[in-house]
CSV table of C-alpha atoms in Angstrom, one decimal:
chain,number,residue,atom,x,y,z
A,118,MET,CA,0.3,-0.3,-0.5
A,119,GLY,CA,2.6,2.9,1.0
A,120,ASN,CA,4.9,1.9,-2.5
A,121,ASP,CA,1.1,2.8,-4.0
A,122,ARG,CA,0.9,5.4,-3.0
A,123,ILE,CA,4.3,6.7,-4.1
A,124,ASP,CA,3.9,5.3,-7.7
A,125,LYS,CA,0.9,7.5,-7.6
A,126,ALA,CA,2.4,10.1,-6.8
A,127,MET,CA,5.0,10.5,-9.1
A,128,VAL,CA,2.5,10.0,-12.0
A,129,GLN,CA,1.0,13.0,-11.0
A,130,LEU,CA,5.0,15.2,-11.6
A,131,PHE,CA,5.6,13.2,-14.8
A,132,ASN,CA,2.1,13.6,-15.9
A,133,PRO,CA,1.0,18.0,-16.0
A,134,SER,CA,-1.8,19.3,-15.8
A,135,ARG,CA,-3.0,21.7,-18.1
A,136,ALA,CA,-1.9,25.0,-16.0
A,137,SER,CA,1.3,23.5,-15.3
A,138,LEU,CA,2.0,22.9,-18.7
A,139,LEU,CA,0.9,26.8,-19.1
A,140,VAL,CA,3.8,27.4,-16.6
A,141,LEU,CA,6.3,26.1,-18.0
A,142,MET,CA,5.1,27.2,-21.8
A,143,ALA,CA,5.7,30.9,-19.6
A,144,LEU,CA,9.5,30.1,-18.4
A,145,MET,CA,10.4,28.8,-22.0
A,146,ALA,CA,9.4,32.1,-23.7
A,147,ALA,CA,10.6,34.1,-20.8
A,148,LEU,CA,14.0,32.5,-22.0
A,149,PHE,CA,13.7,32.9,-25.1
A,150,ALA,CA,13.5,36.4,-24.4
A,151,GLY,CA,16.6,36.8,-22.3
A,152,ALA,CA,18.1,35.4,-25.1
A,153,ALA,CA,17.0,37.8,-28.2
A,154,ARG,CA,17.3,40.3,-25.5
A,155,SER,CA,21.5,39.5,-25.2
A,156,ASP,CA,21.6,39.8,-29.2
A,157,THR,CA,21.5,43.3,-29.4
A,158,PRO,CA,24.2,45.6,-29.5
A,159,GLU,CA,25.8,47.8,-27.2
A,160,ALA,CA,25.8,51.4,-28.4
A,161,GLY,CA,29.1,52.1,-30.6
A,162,ILE,CA,29.2,47.9,-31.1
A,163,PRO,CA,27.2,46.7,-34.2
A,164,ALA,CA,26.2,42.7,-34.4
A,165,GLY,CA,29.2,40.8,-34.5
A,166,GLY,CA,31.5,43.6,-35.0
A,167,THR,CA,33.9,45.4,-32.9
A,168,PRO,CA,33.8,49.0,-31.0
A,169,GLY,CA,34.5,52.1,-33.1
A,170,ALA,CA,33.8,50.0,-36.6
A,171,PRO,CA,31.4,52.3,-38.5
A,172,GLN,CA,28.7,51.8,-38.9
A,173,ALA,CA,26.6,51.3,-42.7
A,174,ALA,CA,22.9,54.6,-41.9
A,175,PRO,CA,20.2,52.6,-41.5
A,176,ALA,CA,17.9,51.9,-44.6
A,177,PRO,CA,14.7,54.7,-44.3
A,178,SER,CA,11.9,52.8,-43.0
A,179,SER,CA,8.5,53.4,-43.9
A,180,MET,CA,8.3,55.9,-40.0
A,181,SER,CA,11.1,58.1,-41.6
A,182,PRO,CA,10.3,60.7,-42.5
A,183,ILE,CA,11.4,60.9,-46.5
A,184,PRO,CA,12.4,65.0,-47.9
A,185,PRO,CA,9.5,65.3,-50.1
A,186,PRO,CA,10.6,66.3,-54.4
A,187,ASP,CA,11.5,69.8,-55.2
A,188,GLY,CA,8.1,71.6,-56.5
A,189,SER,CA,6.5,69.5,-54.6
A,190,PRO,CA,2.6,70.7,-52.1
A,191,ASP,CA,5.3,69.6,-48.6
A,192,ALA,CA,8.0,71.7,-50.3
A,193,SER,CA,6.3,74.4,-51.5
A,194,ALA,CA,4.7,74.1,-47.8
A,195,THR,CA,7.8,74.5,-45.9
A,196,PRO,CA,9.0,78.8,-46.1
A,197,SER,CA,12.3,79.8,-47.4
A,198,ARG,CA,14.4,81.7,-48.9
A,199,PRO,CA,14.0,82.9,-52.3
A,200,THR,CA,16.9,82.5,-54.6
A,201,GLU,CA,17.6,84.1,-58.1
A,202,LEU,CA,18.0,82.1,-60.8
A,203,ALA,CA,21.0,81.6,-62.4
A,204,PRO,CA,20.5,83.5,-66.6
A,205,PRO,CA,21.2,80.7,-68.9
A,206,PRO,CA,24.2,80.9,-70.7
A,207,HIS,CA,23.4,81.8,-74.3
A,208,PRO,CA,20.0,83.9,-74.2
A,209,THR,CA,17.9,84.4,-76.9
A,210,PRO,CA,16.7,87.3,-77.8
A,211,GLU,CA,13.2,87.1,-76.3
A,212,GLN,CA,15.1,86.0,-73.0
A,213,ARG,CA,17.3,89.1,-73.5
A,214,LEU,CA,14.9,91.4,-74.3
A,215,ALA,CA,12.8,90.1,-71.3
A,216,ALA,CA,15.1,92.0,-68.6
A,217,LEU,CA,15.7,95.3,-70.4
A,218,THR,CA,13.7,98.2,-69.0
A,219,LEU,CA,11.8,99.4,-71.2
A,220,GLU,CA,14.0,102.4,-71.5
A,221,GLN,CA,16.5,100.5,-72.5
A,222,ARG,CA,14.3,98.5,-75.4
A,223,VAL,CA,13.8,102.4,-76.8
A,224,GLY,CA,17.3,102.4,-76.9
A,225,GLN,CA,18.0,99.9,-78.5
A,226,LEU,CA,16.4,101.8,-81.7
A,227,PHE,CA,18.7,105.2,-81.9
A,228,MET,CA,21.2,104.8,-83.9
A,229,VAL,CA,22.8,108.2,-83.4
A,230,ALA,CA,25.4,109.6,-84.9
A,231,ALA,CA,29.6,110.5,-84.1
A,232,LYS,CA,32.6,112.5,-85.8
A,233,ALA,CA,34.8,109.4,-87.6
A,234,ASP,CA,37.9,111.0,-85.7
A,235,GLY,CA,36.0,110.8,-82.2
A,236,ALA,CA,36.6,114.9,-81.6
A,237,ASP,CA,32.7,114.1,-80.2
A,238,ALA,CA,33.9,111.5,-78.3
A,239,GLY,CA,32.7,112.8,-74.9
A,240,THR,CA,29.0,113.6,-76.3
A,241,VAL,CA,28.1,110.7,-77.9
A,242,ALA,CA,29.3,108.6,-74.6
A,243,ASP,CA,26.9,110.2,-72.3
A,244,LEU,CA,23.8,109.2,-75.1
A,245,LEU,CA,25.9,105.8,-75.2
A,246,ASN,CA,25.9,105.6,-71.6
A,247,ASN,CA,22.5,106.7,-71.4
A,248,HIS,CA,20.6,103.4,-73.3
A,249,ILE,CA,21.8,104.7,-77.0
A,250,GLY,CA,22.2,100.6,-78.4
A,251,ASN,CA,23.8,101.5,-81.7
A,252,VAL,CA,26.4,104.7,-82.8
A,253,TYR,CA,27.9,105.3,-86.4
A,254,LEU,CA,30.8,107.7,-87.2
A,255,ALA,CA,30.2,110.3,-89.6
A,256,GLY,CA,31.7,112.6,-91.0
A,257,ARG,CA,35.9,112.1,-92.3
A,258,SER,CA,39.0,110.9,-91.2
A,259,GLN,CA,42.2,110.4,-92.4
A,260,ALA,CA,43.5,108.5,-89.6
A,261,GLY,CA,43.7,105.3,-90.3
A,262,VAL,CA,42.2,101.7,-89.8
A,263,ASP,CA,44.2,102.4,-86.0
A,264,ALA,CA,43.0,105.9,-84.5
A,265,THR,CA,39.7,104.3,-85.8
A,266,ALA,CA,40.0,101.4,-83.6
A,267,SER,CA,40.6,104.2,-81.2
A,268,VAL,CA,37.8,105.6,-81.4
A,269,VAL,CA,35.5,103.1,-81.3
A,270,SER,CA,37.0,101.4,-77.8
A,271,ARG,CA,36.4,104.2,-76.5
A,272,LEU,CA,33.1,104.8,-76.5
A,273,LYS,CA,32.5,101.0,-75.9
A,274,ALA,CA,34.1,101.2,-73.1
A,275,ALA,CA,32.2,104.2,-71.9
A,276,VAL,CA,28.7,102.2,-72.2
A,277,SER,CA,28.6,100.7,-68.4
A,278,PRO,CA,26.3,97.6,-67.2
A,279,ASP,CA,23.6,99.3,-66.3
A,280,SER,CA,23.5,101.2,-69.4
A,281,SER,CA,22.6,98.0,-71.9
A,282,ARG,CA,22.5,95.2,-70.4
A,283,GLY,CA,26.1,94.2,-72.1
A,284,LEU,CA,24.2,94.1,-75.4
A,285,PRO,CA,27.3,94.8,-77.9
A,286,LEU,CA,27.0,98.2,-79.4
A,287,SER,CA,26.2,98.1,-84.1
A,288,VAL,CA,28.8,100.8,-85.0
A,289,ALA,CA,28.2,101.3,-88.1
A,290,THR,CA,29.8,104.6,-91.0
A,291,ASP,CA,29.3,105.3,-95.2
A,292,GLN,CA,31.7,103.2,-97.0
A,293,GLU,CA,30.9,103.1,-99.8
A,294,GLY,CA,32.5,104.3,-102.1
A,295,GLY,CA,34.2,107.7,-104.8
A,296,SER,CA,33.0,110.9,-103.0
A,297,VAL,CA,31.6,108.9,-99.7
A,298,GLN,CA,33.6,107.0,-98.0
A,299,VAL,CA,34.4,108.4,-94.1
A,300,LEU,CA,36.9,106.5,-93.5
A,301,ARG,CA,40.4,106.6,-95.6
A,302,GLY,CA,44.6,106.6,-93.6
A,303,PRO,CA,46.6,103.9,-93.2
A,304,GLY,CA,45.0,100.5,-93.0
A,305,PHE,CA,42.3,101.4,-95.8
A,306,ALA,CA,42.8,100.6,-98.9
A,307,PRO,CA,40.9,104.3,-101.4
A,308,LEU,CA,37.5,102.6,-101.9
A,309,PRO,CA,36.4,103.7,-106.7
A,310,ALA,CA,32.7,104.9,-106.4
A,311,ALA,CA,29.6,102.9,-107.3
A,312,LEU,CA,29.4,102.8,-110.9
A,313,THR,CA,33.5,102.2,-111.3
A,314,GLN,CA,33.2,98.7,-109.4
A,315,GLY,CA,30.4,98.1,-111.4
A,316,ASN,CA,33.0,97.8,-114.5
A,317,SER,CA,34.7,94.6,-112.0
A,318,SER,CA,33.8,91.4,-112.6
A,319,PRO,CA,31.1,90.4,-109.8
A,320,ASP,CA,33.5,88.0,-108.5
A,321,GLN,CA,36.8,90.1,-107.3
A,322,LEU,CA,34.1,93.4,-106.8
A,323,HIS,CA,33.1,90.1,-104.2
A,324,ALA,CA,36.9,89.6,-103.2
A,325,ASP,CA,37.3,93.5,-102.9
A,326,ALA,CA,34.7,93.7,-101.0
A,327,ARG,CA,35.7,91.1,-98.6
A,328,THR,CA,39.7,92.7,-98.1
A,329,TRP,CA,37.7,96.8,-97.3
A,330,GLY,CA,34.7,95.0,-95.0
A,331,SER,CA,38.2,93.0,-93.2
A,332,GLN,CA,39.5,96.7,-92.8
A,333,LEU,CA,36.4,97.8,-90.9
A,334,LEU,CA,35.8,95.4,-88.6
A,335,GLN,CA,39.6,95.9,-88.5
A,336,ALA,CA,38.3,99.4,-87.1
A,337,GLY,CA,35.5,97.5,-84.3
A,338,VAL,CA,33.1,98.5,-87.2
A,339,ASN,CA,30.5,96.5,-88.3
A,340,VAL,CA,27.9,97.4,-90.0
A,341,ASP,CA,28.7,99.5,-93.9
A,342,LEU,CA,25.3,101.8,-94.1
A,343,GLY,CA,25.5,99.7,-97.7
A,344,PRO,CA,26.0,99.2,-101.1
A,345,VAL,CA,23.3,101.7,-103.0
A,346,LEU,CA,21.5,99.2,-104.7
A,347,ASP,CA,19.1,102.3,-106.3
A,348,THR,CA,18.9,102.0,-110.1
A,349,VAL,CA,18.9,105.5,-112.6
A,350,PRO,CA,17.6,104.9,-115.5
A,351,SER,CA,20.6,105.8,-117.8
A,352,PRO,CA,23.9,107.4,-118.7
A,353,ASP,CA,22.0,110.8,-119.7
A,354,SER,CA,20.1,111.1,-116.8
A,355,ALA,CA,22.6,110.0,-114.0
A,356,ALA,CA,23.4,113.9,-113.9
A,357,ALA,CA,20.2,115.6,-112.8
A,358,ASN,CA,20.0,112.4,-110.0
A,359,LYS,CA,21.0,114.6,-107.4
A,360,PRO,CA,22.0,112.1,-105.0
A,361,ILE,CA,22.9,109.4,-106.7
A,362,GLY,CA,23.3,109.0,-110.1
A,363,ALA,CA,25.4,112.6,-110.1
A,364,PHE,CA,28.3,110.7,-106.9
A,365,GLN,CA,28.2,108.0,-109.6
A,366,ARG,CA,26.7,105.8,-106.4
A,367,GLU,CA,25.3,103.7,-108.9
A,368,TYR,CA,26.2,100.4,-110.4
A,369,GLY,CA,24.8,100.7,-113.2
A,370,PHE,CA,21.5,101.5,-115.1
A,371,THR,CA,19.8,98.6,-115.1
A,372,PRO,CA,18.1,96.6,-112.2
A,373,GLY,CA,19.9,93.5,-113.2
A,374,SER,CA,23.7,94.9,-113.5
A,375,VAL,CA,22.6,97.0,-109.9
A,376,SER,CA,21.9,93.7,-108.3
A,377,GLU,CA,24.6,91.6,-109.7
A,378,HIS,CA,27.4,94.3,-108.8
A,379,GLY,CA,25.9,95.5,-105.5
A,380,ASN,CA,24.6,92.2,-104.3
A,381,ALA,CA,28.5,90.8,-104.6
A,382,MET,CA,30.0,93.9,-102.7
A,383,ALA,CA,27.1,93.1,-100.0
A,384,ALA,CA,28.1,89.1,-100.0
A,385,GLY,CA,31.9,90.0,-99.6
A,386,LEU,CA,31.3,92.7,-96.6
A,387,ARG,CA,29.8,90.4,-94.9
A,388,ASP,CA,31.9,87.8,-95.7
A,389,ALA,CA,34.2,89.9,-93.6
A,390,GLY,CA,32.2,89.5,-90.7
A,391,VAL,CA,30.5,93.2,-91.3
A,392,ALA,CA,26.5,94.1,-92.3
A,393,PRO,CA,25.7,95.9,-95.2
A,394,ALA,CA,22.8,98.6,-94.8
A,395,VAL,CA,21.6,98.0,-98.2
A,396,LYS,CA,20.0,101.0,-99.0
A,397,HIS,CA,17.1,103.7,-100.6
A,398,PHE,CA,14.8,101.8,-100.7
A,399,PRO,CA,12.3,102.0,-102.4
A,400,GLY,CA,15.2,103.8,-104.5
A,401,MET,CA,16.6,107.1,-105.3
A,402,GLY,CA,17.9,107.0,-108.7
A,403,ARG,CA,14.4,108.6,-110.9
A,404,VAL,CA,14.6,112.1,-108.4
A,405,SER,CA,16.2,115.0,-109.4
A,406,LEU,CA,16.6,116.7,-106.3
A,407,ASN,CA,18.4,115.7,-103.0
A,408,THR,CA,16.4,115.1,-99.4
A,409,ASP,CA,19.0,115.8,-97.8
A,410,VAL,CA,19.3,119.3,-98.8
A,411,SER,CA,15.9,120.1,-100.4
A,412,ALA,CA,12.6,120.1,-99.0
A,413,ASN,CA,9.2,118.3,-101.3
A,414,VAL,CA,11.4,115.6,-103.1
A,415,HIS,CA,8.9,113.1,-104.8
A,416,ASP,CA,9.7,109.1,-106.5
A,417,THR,CA,6.4,110.1,-109.7
A,418,GLU,CA,7.7,106.8,-111.4
A,419,THR,CA,8.4,103.8,-109.1
A,420,THR,CA,5.5,101.5,-108.5
A,421,ARG,CA,4.4,99.0,-105.6
A,422,THR,CA,5.6,96.3,-107.9
A,423,ASP,CA,8.6,98.3,-110.0
A,424,PRO,CA,11.6,96.1,-112.2
A,425,TYR,CA,13.8,98.4,-110.1
A,426,LEU,CA,13.4,96.6,-107.0
A,427,ALA,CA,14.8,94.1,-108.6
A,428,PRO,CA,18.1,94.7,-106.7
A,429,PHE,CA,16.3,94.9,-103.5
A,430,ARG,CA,14.4,91.9,-104.0
A,431,ALA,CA,18.2,89.5,-104.0
A,432,ALA,CA,19.6,91.3,-101.3
A,433,ILE,CA,17.0,90.3,-99.2
A,434,ASP,CA,16.4,86.4,-100.7
A,435,GLY,CA,20.1,86.8,-100.3
A,436,GLY,CA,20.4,87.5,-96.5
A,437,VAL,CA,20.8,90.9,-95.7
A,438,ARG,CA,19.6,91.6,-92.2
A,439,TRP,CA,19.6,96.0,-92.9
A,440,VAL,CA,18.2,97.9,-94.8
A,441,MET,CA,17.9,101.7,-95.6
A,442,ILE,CA,14.6,103.6,-95.8
A,443,SER,CA,14.4,106.5,-98.2
A,444,ASN,CA,12.9,110.2,-97.1
A,445,ALA,CA,11.3,111.0,-100.6
A,446,TYR,CA,7.8,111.0,-101.7
A,447,TYR,CA,6.7,107.5,-103.6
A,448,ASP,CA,3.2,108.9,-105.6
A,449,LYS,CA,2.8,105.9,-106.9
A,450,ILE,CA,2.8,104.0,-103.8
A,451,ASP,CA,1.6,106.4,-100.8
A,452,PRO,CA,1.3,109.7,-102.1
A,453,GLY,CA,0.3,111.2,-98.7
A,454,HIS,CA,3.5,110.2,-96.9
A,455,VAL,CA,7.0,110.1,-97.1
A,456,ALA,CA,8.8,107.2,-97.4
A,457,PRO,CA,9.3,106.8,-93.1
A,458,PHE,CA,6.3,107.6,-91.9
A,459,SER,CA,4.6,105.0,-94.6
A,460,SER,CA,3.5,101.8,-93.8
A,461,VAL,CA,2.8,100.9,-97.3
A,462,ILE,CA,6.4,101.6,-97.7
A,463,MET,CA,7.7,99.6,-94.4
A,464,ARG,CA,4.3,97.0,-93.6
A,465,THR,CA,3.6,95.8,-96.9
A,466,MET,CA,6.2,96.3,-99.6
A,467,LEU,CA,8.8,95.3,-96.7
A,468,ARG,CA,7.5,93.1,-94.4
A,469,ALA,CA,5.0,91.4,-96.8
A,470,ASP,CA,5.5,91.8,-100.2
A,471,ALA,CA,9.9,91.2,-100.3
A,472,GLY,CA,9.0,89.2,-96.5
A,473,PHE,CA,12.0,91.1,-95.1
A,474,THR,CA,12.7,90.2,-90.9
A,475,GLY,CA,15.6,92.1,-90.6
A,476,ILE,CA,16.7,95.6,-89.1
A,477,ILE,CA,14.4,98.7,-90.8
A,478,VAL,CA,17.1,101.8,-90.1
A,479,SER,CA,15.9,104.8,-91.5
A,480,ASP,CA,18.1,108.3,-93.0
A,481,ASP,CA,18.6,110.8,-91.2
A,482,LEU,CA,16.2,112.0,-89.9
A,483,CYS,CA,17.3,115.0,-88.0
A,484,ASN,CA,19.4,116.8,-90.6
A,485,ALA,CA,17.0,116.3,-93.4
A,486,VAL,CA,15.6,119.2,-95.2
A,487,GLN,CA,13.1,116.9,-96.2
A,488,LEU,CA,11.7,116.6,-92.9
A,489,SER,CA,11.7,119.4,-91.5
A,490,PRO,CA,7.7,119.9,-91.6
A,491,TRP,CA,7.6,117.9,-88.3
A,492,SER,CA,9.5,117.9,-84.7
A,493,MET,CA,12.0,115.8,-84.2
A,494,GLY,CA,9.8,113.8,-81.8
A,495,ASP,CA,7.4,113.8,-84.4
A,496,ARG,CA,9.8,112.0,-86.9
A,497,ALA,CA,10.7,109.3,-84.3
A,498,THR,CA,7.4,108.4,-83.5
A,499,ASN,CA,5.9,109.0,-86.9
A,500,PHE,CA,8.6,106.4,-88.2
A,501,ILE,CA,8.8,103.6,-85.1
A,502,ASP,CA,4.4,104.2,-85.5
A,503,ALA,CA,4.3,103.2,-89.2
A,504,GLY,CA,7.1,100.1,-89.1
A,505,GLY,CA,10.1,101.4,-88.9
A,506,THR,CA,13.4,100.1,-86.3
A,507,MET,CA,16.3,101.9,-86.1
A,508,VAL,CA,15.8,105.4,-86.0
A,509,LEU,CA,19.4,107.5,-87.6
A,510,CYS,CA,20.6,110.5,-86.5
A,511,ALA,CA,23.4,112.3,-87.9
A,512,ASP,CA,22.5,115.4,-84.6
A,513,THR,CA,23.4,114.0,-80.9
A,514,ALA,CA,21.4,117.1,-79.8
A,515,ALA,CA,18.3,115.5,-81.5
A,516,VAL,CA,18.8,112.7,-79.8
A,517,PRO,CA,17.2,113.0,-76.0
A,518,VAL,CA,14.4,115.0,-77.0
A,519,MET,CA,13.6,111.9,-79.8
A,520,TYR,CA,14.2,109.1,-77.6
A,521,ASP,CA,11.9,111.0,-74.9
A,522,GLN,CA,8.8,111.0,-77.2
A,523,VAL,CA,9.2,107.2,-78.3
A,524,LEU,CA,9.8,106.5,-73.9
A,525,GLN,CA,6.7,108.5,-73.1
A,526,ARG,CA,4.0,107.9,-76.2
A,527,ALA,CA,4.9,103.8,-75.2
A,528,LYS,CA,4.0,104.8,-71.7
A,529,ALA,CA,1.3,106.1,-72.5
A,530,ASP,CA,0.1,104.0,-75.2
A,531,PRO,CA,-0.4,100.0,-75.3
A,532,GLY,CA,-0.2,99.8,-79.0
A,533,PHE,CA,2.5,101.8,-79.4
A,534,ARG,CA,4.5,99.8,-76.5
A,535,GLY,CA,3.6,96.1,-78.8
A,536,GLN,CA,5.7,97.9,-81.5
A,537,VAL,CA,8.7,99.4,-79.4
A,538,ASP,CA,9.0,95.6,-78.2
A,539,ALA,CA,8.4,93.9,-82.0
A,540,ALA,CA,11.7,96.8,-82.6
A,541,ALA,CA,14.2,96.1,-80.3
A,542,LEU,CA,13.4,92.1,-80.1
A,543,THR,CA,14.2,92.7,-84.4
A,544,VAL,CA,17.1,95.1,-83.1
A,545,LEU,CA,18.5,92.1,-80.3
A,546,ARG,CA,17.7,89.4,-82.8
A,547,VAL,CA,19.9,90.0,-86.3
A,548,LYS,CA,22.6,90.6,-83.0
A,549,ALA,CA,22.8,87.6,-82.2
A,550,GLY,CA,23.4,86.8,-85.6
A,551,LYS,CA,19.5,85.5,-86.6
């Protein structure tokens, strides 16, 4: 009996109840948890590593904050100091225009005369440093290439970045040949008159013009106000044609001869890196009086589809980017307006008919007797209002008056402001080589 009681007790010990099993499982769970805690590394000691060994950055978990991409709502919600965007390394003309003030835009629409010998360089420099964006060397100089380059350098050095935002000056002159050659002296070849140039072959004239253009470029001049593409009807009528034939400025007496030789001259200049400004659209070969010294000058023959327009169309088709407008009246085209105030001549004939997209530059609007009925300010605003791009003025004293009237009208008249902006963009495109 005593042994039976002992056996029953042993059975009870090794046959645990459900409660016993629960206690046993709890003990085992506690042991495993302690082992798990013993695998956690101490600070500075990676698991399985040694103290001081570098640790890889922990990978972000789904609970870690990740910076939102730029421009996302979360990013924009965080206040930050605004930063100025750097200008693009090669801004387009449109981007350059957007960076200009209205004052700077208006300045790009003017070309002021500077004496070729540098006598008025200080006066002209003041204008250039007050936004005027273009200059031409006028008068006569025998000083040569180096001295002319020095004059141009003085003018360029006077222009502050605040005035022009770094836009280059267009520097022009009248280097046609014969009696119309502003720059002479060491380094400048004497140019024969256009009528004599017309006796050369077009290929030879092209080569000569490349040489003449290279001399201009060495002197800092990058625009030649020529060649003349006006056609004088005949040798017999030349002497009576005061602005062109009397000075042998024509390349011949037929549109074909003028086109062939005049455009060979233009092509040679372009090859040298100098922009030709062909003139005087739509032609001065049929008038008798000179608009520089006479009033009421009329062309009574030229029409909108005249054969005498062919040299200009060929020049435009060939890629010229500057065309100068005559100051005469054209009775069969627009009898009520002188050419520089005629939208028919500039917008219809040049832009629409001929497809010209470059700079329409005026002949001198300041000293021309032909324009004496109009005030200086009206001459500038009328020209731009009719579709002109760049006002050329031989009188430095008149430029501030003209500039101010254009500026004030642009501020007051949104339509005129649009024309100023369009003209300024044209100038910027041409200066960018477009």
